[in-house]
Coordinates of C-alpha atoms in Angstrom, one line a residue:
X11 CA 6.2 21.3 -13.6
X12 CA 3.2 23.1 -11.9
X13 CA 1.7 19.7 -10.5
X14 CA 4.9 18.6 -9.1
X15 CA 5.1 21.9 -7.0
X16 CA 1.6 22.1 -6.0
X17 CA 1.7 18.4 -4.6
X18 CA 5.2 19.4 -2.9
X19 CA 3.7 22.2 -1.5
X20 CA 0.5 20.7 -0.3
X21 CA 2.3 17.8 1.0
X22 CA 5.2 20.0 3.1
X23 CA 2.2 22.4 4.7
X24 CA 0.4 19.9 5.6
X25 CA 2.8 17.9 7.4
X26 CA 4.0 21.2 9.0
X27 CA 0.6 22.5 9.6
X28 CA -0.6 18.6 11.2
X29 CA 2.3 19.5 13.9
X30 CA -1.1 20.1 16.3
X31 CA -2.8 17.0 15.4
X32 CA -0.3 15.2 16.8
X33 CA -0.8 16.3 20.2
X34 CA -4.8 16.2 20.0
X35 CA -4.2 12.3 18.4
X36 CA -2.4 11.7 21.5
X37 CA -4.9 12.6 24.0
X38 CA -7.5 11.0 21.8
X39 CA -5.6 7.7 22.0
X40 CA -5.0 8.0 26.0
X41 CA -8.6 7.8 26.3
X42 CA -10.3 5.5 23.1
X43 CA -7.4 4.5 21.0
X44 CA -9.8 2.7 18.1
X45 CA -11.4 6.5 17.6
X46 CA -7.5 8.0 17.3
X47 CA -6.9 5.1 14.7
X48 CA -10.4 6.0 12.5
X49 CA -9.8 10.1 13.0
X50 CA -6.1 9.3 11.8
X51 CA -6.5 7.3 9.2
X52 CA -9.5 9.6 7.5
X53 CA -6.9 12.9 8.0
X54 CA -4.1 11.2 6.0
X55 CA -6.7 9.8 3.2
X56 CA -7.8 13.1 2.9
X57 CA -4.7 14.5 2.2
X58 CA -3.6 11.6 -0.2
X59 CA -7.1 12.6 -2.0
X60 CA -6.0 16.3 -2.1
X61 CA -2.7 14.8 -3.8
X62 CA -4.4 12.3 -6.3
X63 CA -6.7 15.2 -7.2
X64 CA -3.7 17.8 -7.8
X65 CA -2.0 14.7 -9.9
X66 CA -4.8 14.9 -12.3
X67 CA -5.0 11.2 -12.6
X68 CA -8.0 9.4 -14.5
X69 CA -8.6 6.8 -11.9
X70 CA -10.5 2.9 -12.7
X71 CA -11.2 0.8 -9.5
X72 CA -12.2 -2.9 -10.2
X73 CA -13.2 -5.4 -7.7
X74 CA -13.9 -3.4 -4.3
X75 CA -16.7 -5.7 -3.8
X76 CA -14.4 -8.8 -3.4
X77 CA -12.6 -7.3 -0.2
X78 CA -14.0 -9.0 2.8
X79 CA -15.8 -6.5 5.3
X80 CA -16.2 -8.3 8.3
X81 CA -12.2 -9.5 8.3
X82 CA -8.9 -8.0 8.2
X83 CA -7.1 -8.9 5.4
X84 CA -3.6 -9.0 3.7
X85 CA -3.4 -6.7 0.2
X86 CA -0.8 -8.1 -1.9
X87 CA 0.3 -5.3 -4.9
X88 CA 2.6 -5.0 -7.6
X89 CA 5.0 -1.8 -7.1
X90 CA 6.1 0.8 -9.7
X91 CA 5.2 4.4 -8.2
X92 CA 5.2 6.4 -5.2
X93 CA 1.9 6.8 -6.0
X94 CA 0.7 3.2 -5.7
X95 CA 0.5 4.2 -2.0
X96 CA -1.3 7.0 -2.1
X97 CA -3.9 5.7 -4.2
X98 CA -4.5 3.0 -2.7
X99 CA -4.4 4.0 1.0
X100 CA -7.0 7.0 0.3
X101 CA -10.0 3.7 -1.1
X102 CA -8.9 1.9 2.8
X103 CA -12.1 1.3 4.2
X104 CA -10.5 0.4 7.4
X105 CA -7.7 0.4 9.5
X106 CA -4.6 -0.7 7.3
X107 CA -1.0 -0.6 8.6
X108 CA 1.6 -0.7 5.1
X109 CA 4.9 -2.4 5.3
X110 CA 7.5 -0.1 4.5
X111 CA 11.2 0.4 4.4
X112 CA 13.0 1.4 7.5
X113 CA 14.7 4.5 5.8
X114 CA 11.1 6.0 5.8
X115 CA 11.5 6.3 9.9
X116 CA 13.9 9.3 8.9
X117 CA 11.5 11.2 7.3
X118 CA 9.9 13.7 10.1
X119 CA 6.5 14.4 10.5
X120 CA 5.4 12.0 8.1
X121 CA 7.1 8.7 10.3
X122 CA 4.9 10.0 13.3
X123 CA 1.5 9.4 10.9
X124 CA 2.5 5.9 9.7
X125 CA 3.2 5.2 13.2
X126 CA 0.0 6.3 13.9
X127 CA -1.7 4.4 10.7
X128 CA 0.4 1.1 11.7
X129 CA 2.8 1.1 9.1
X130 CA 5.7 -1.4 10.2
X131 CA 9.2 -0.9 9.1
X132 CA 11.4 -3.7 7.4
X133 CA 14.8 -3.4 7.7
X134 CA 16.0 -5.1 4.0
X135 CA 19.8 -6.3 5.3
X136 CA 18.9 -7.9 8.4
X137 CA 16.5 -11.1 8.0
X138 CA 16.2 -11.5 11.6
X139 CA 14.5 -7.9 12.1
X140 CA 12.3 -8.8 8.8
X141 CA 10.8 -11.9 10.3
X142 CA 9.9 -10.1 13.7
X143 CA 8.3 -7.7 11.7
X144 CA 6.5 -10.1 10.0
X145 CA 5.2 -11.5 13.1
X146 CA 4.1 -8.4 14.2
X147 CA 2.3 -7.9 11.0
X148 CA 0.8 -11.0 11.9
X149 CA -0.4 -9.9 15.8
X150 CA -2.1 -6.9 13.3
X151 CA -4.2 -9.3 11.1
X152 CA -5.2 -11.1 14.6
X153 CA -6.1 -8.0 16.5
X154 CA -8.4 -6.8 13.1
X155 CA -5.5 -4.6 11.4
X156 CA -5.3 -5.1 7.5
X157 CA -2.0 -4.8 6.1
X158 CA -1.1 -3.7 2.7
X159 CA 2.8 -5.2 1.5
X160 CA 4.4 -5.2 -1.6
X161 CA 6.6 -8.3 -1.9
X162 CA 8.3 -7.4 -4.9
X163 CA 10.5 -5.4 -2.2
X164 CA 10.9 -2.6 -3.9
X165 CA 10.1 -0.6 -6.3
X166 CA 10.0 -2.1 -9.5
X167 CA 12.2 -0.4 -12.4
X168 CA 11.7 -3.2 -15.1
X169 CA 11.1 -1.7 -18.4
X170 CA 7.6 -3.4 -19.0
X171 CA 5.2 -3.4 -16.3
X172 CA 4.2 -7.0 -16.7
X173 CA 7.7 -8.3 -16.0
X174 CA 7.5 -8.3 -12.0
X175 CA 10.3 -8.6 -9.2
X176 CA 10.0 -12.3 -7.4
X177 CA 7.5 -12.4 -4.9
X178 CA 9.5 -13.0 -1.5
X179 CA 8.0 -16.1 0.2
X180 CA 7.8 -14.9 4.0
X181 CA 5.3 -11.9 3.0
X182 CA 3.2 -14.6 3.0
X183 CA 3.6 -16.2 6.1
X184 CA 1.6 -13.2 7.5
X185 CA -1.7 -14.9 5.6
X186 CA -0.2 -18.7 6.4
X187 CA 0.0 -17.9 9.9
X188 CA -3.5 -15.7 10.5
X189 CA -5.3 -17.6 8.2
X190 CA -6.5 -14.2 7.2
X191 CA -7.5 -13.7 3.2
X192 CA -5.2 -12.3 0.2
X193 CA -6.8 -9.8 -2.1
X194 CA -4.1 -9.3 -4.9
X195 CA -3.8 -5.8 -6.0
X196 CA -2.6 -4.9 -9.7
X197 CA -1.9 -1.6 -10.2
X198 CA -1.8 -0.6 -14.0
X199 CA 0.2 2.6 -15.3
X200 CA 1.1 4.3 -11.9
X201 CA 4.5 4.9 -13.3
X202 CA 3.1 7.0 -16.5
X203 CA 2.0 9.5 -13.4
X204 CA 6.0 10.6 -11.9
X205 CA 8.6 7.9 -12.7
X206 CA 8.6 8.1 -16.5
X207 CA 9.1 11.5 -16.5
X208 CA 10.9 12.5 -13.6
X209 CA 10.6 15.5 -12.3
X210 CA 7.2 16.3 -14.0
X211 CA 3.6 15.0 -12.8
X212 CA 1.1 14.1 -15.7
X213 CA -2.3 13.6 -16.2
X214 CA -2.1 9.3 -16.6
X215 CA -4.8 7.0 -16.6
X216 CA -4.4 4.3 -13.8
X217 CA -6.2 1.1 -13.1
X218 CA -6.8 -0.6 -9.7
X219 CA -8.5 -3.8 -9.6
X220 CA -8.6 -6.4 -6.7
X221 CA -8.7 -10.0 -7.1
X222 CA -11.1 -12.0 -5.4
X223 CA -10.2 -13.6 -1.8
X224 CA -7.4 -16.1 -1.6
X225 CA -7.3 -18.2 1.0
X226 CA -4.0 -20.3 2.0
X227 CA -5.4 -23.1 3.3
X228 CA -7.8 -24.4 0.4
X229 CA -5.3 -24.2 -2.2
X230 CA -3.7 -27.5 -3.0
X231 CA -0.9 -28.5 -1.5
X232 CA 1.8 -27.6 -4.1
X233 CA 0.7 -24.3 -4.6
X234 CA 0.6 -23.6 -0.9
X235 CA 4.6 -24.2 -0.7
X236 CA 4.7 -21.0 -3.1
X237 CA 1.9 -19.1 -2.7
X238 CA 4.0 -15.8 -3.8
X239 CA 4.3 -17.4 -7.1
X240 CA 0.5 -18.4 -7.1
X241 CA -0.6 -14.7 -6.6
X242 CA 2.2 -13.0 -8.1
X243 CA 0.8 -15.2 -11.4
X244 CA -3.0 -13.7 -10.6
X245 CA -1.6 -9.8 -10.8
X246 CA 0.1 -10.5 -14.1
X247 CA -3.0 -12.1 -15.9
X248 CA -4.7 -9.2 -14.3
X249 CA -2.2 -6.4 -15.6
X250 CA -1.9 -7.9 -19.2
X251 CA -5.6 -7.6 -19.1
X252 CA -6.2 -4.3 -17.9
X253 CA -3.3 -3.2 -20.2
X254 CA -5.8 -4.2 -23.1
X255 CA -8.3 -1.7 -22.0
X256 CA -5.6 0.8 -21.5
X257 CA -4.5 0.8 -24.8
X258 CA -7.5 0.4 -26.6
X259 CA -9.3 3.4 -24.9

């Protein structure tokens, strides 16, 4: 229990105590917006890093070296705990906005930073507001913004971490349409961390790895008509083997 309330806590003072940094971001971003995206971006990381430290998670990065570093790029993840976010936002080397659901805009405080960050907000019921946010994740990609989506569309509550939601489709189009890379994302264990235990936080060990570059346009014909299934295939083969070396350390 003593995790869960030190990251509640933390996580509640900072926001409260941030109040400030609002304003200053402001003024920064009246005068060089790219140095209010960098300065906002590193606070919130470091928070996240305060949270994944207080977590106690044993963390395993693979494949940092395939993300492109001259070119924004769309990060495709499985989804099973809160905590996919957090540990994945605090390894961004740049500017990444995160697709998220529109209920998040009610959360005070914290809705002002993802604004900041470039998070975009998909509204689940109404497919004419998802595709304009889709084309504004698109005008992101163009103008040098990553984004980070999780197309299963929510979080997945599947007993066995292998057996994913359906990709939707139209994440897609934000790569189709850019011609910007996919670097798939499998996230091993984050669930053993908060969601198998609710309301306890325990020491887990979690595995990141990201896949190497996919690009839309040289993939043969038939598998660009459902590139959701292509890379949603990539992340299992990569959780089944990551699994492995969970359970046999």
């Amino acid at each position: 229990m003593i995790r869960i309330i030190l990251i509640a806590v933390f996580v509640v003072s900072f926001l409260i105590l941030s109040i400030p940094l609002f304003f200053i971001e402001w003024i920064i971003g009246k005068f060089n917006p790219s140095l209010r995206d960098i300065s906002s971006l590193r606070i919130v990381q470091w928070a996240f890093k305060v949270v994944i430290l207080l977590s106690g998670v044993k963390l395993t990065v693979i494949g940092e070296e395939n993300i492109p570093k001259d070119t924004a790029v769309l990060f495709i993840g499985n989804h099973r705990s809160y905590f996919d976010i957090v540990l994945t936002y605090a390894r961004c080397r740049g500017l990444t906005g995160y697709v998220a659901k529109k209920e998040m805009l009610k959360i005070p405080l914290l809705s002002r930073w993802m604004k900041f960050l470039h998070c975009l907000f998909l509204d689940r019921s109404d497919v004419r507001e998802g595709l304009k946010t889709i084309l504004t994740a698109i005008d992101k990609v163009k103008s040098g913004i990553s984004i980070m989506i999780f197309p299963e569309g929510t979080r997945n509550k599947n007993e066995s971490e292998l057996d994913l939601l359906p990709f939707h489709e139209g994440s897609f189009k934000i790569a189709t349409k850019s011609g910007c890379p996919i670097i798939p994302v499998s996230i091993n264990n984050s669930s053993a961390l908060f969601e198998d235990h609710l309301p306890y936080v325990k020491k887990a060990p979690v595995i990141i790895e990201y896949g190497e570059p996919i690009y839309v346009k040289e993939l043969p014909k038939e598998q660009q008509k459902f590139v959701g299934r292509y890379v949603q295939d990539i992340i299992v083969e990569t959780l089944k083997k990551n699994k492995s070396a969970l359970t046999e350390s």
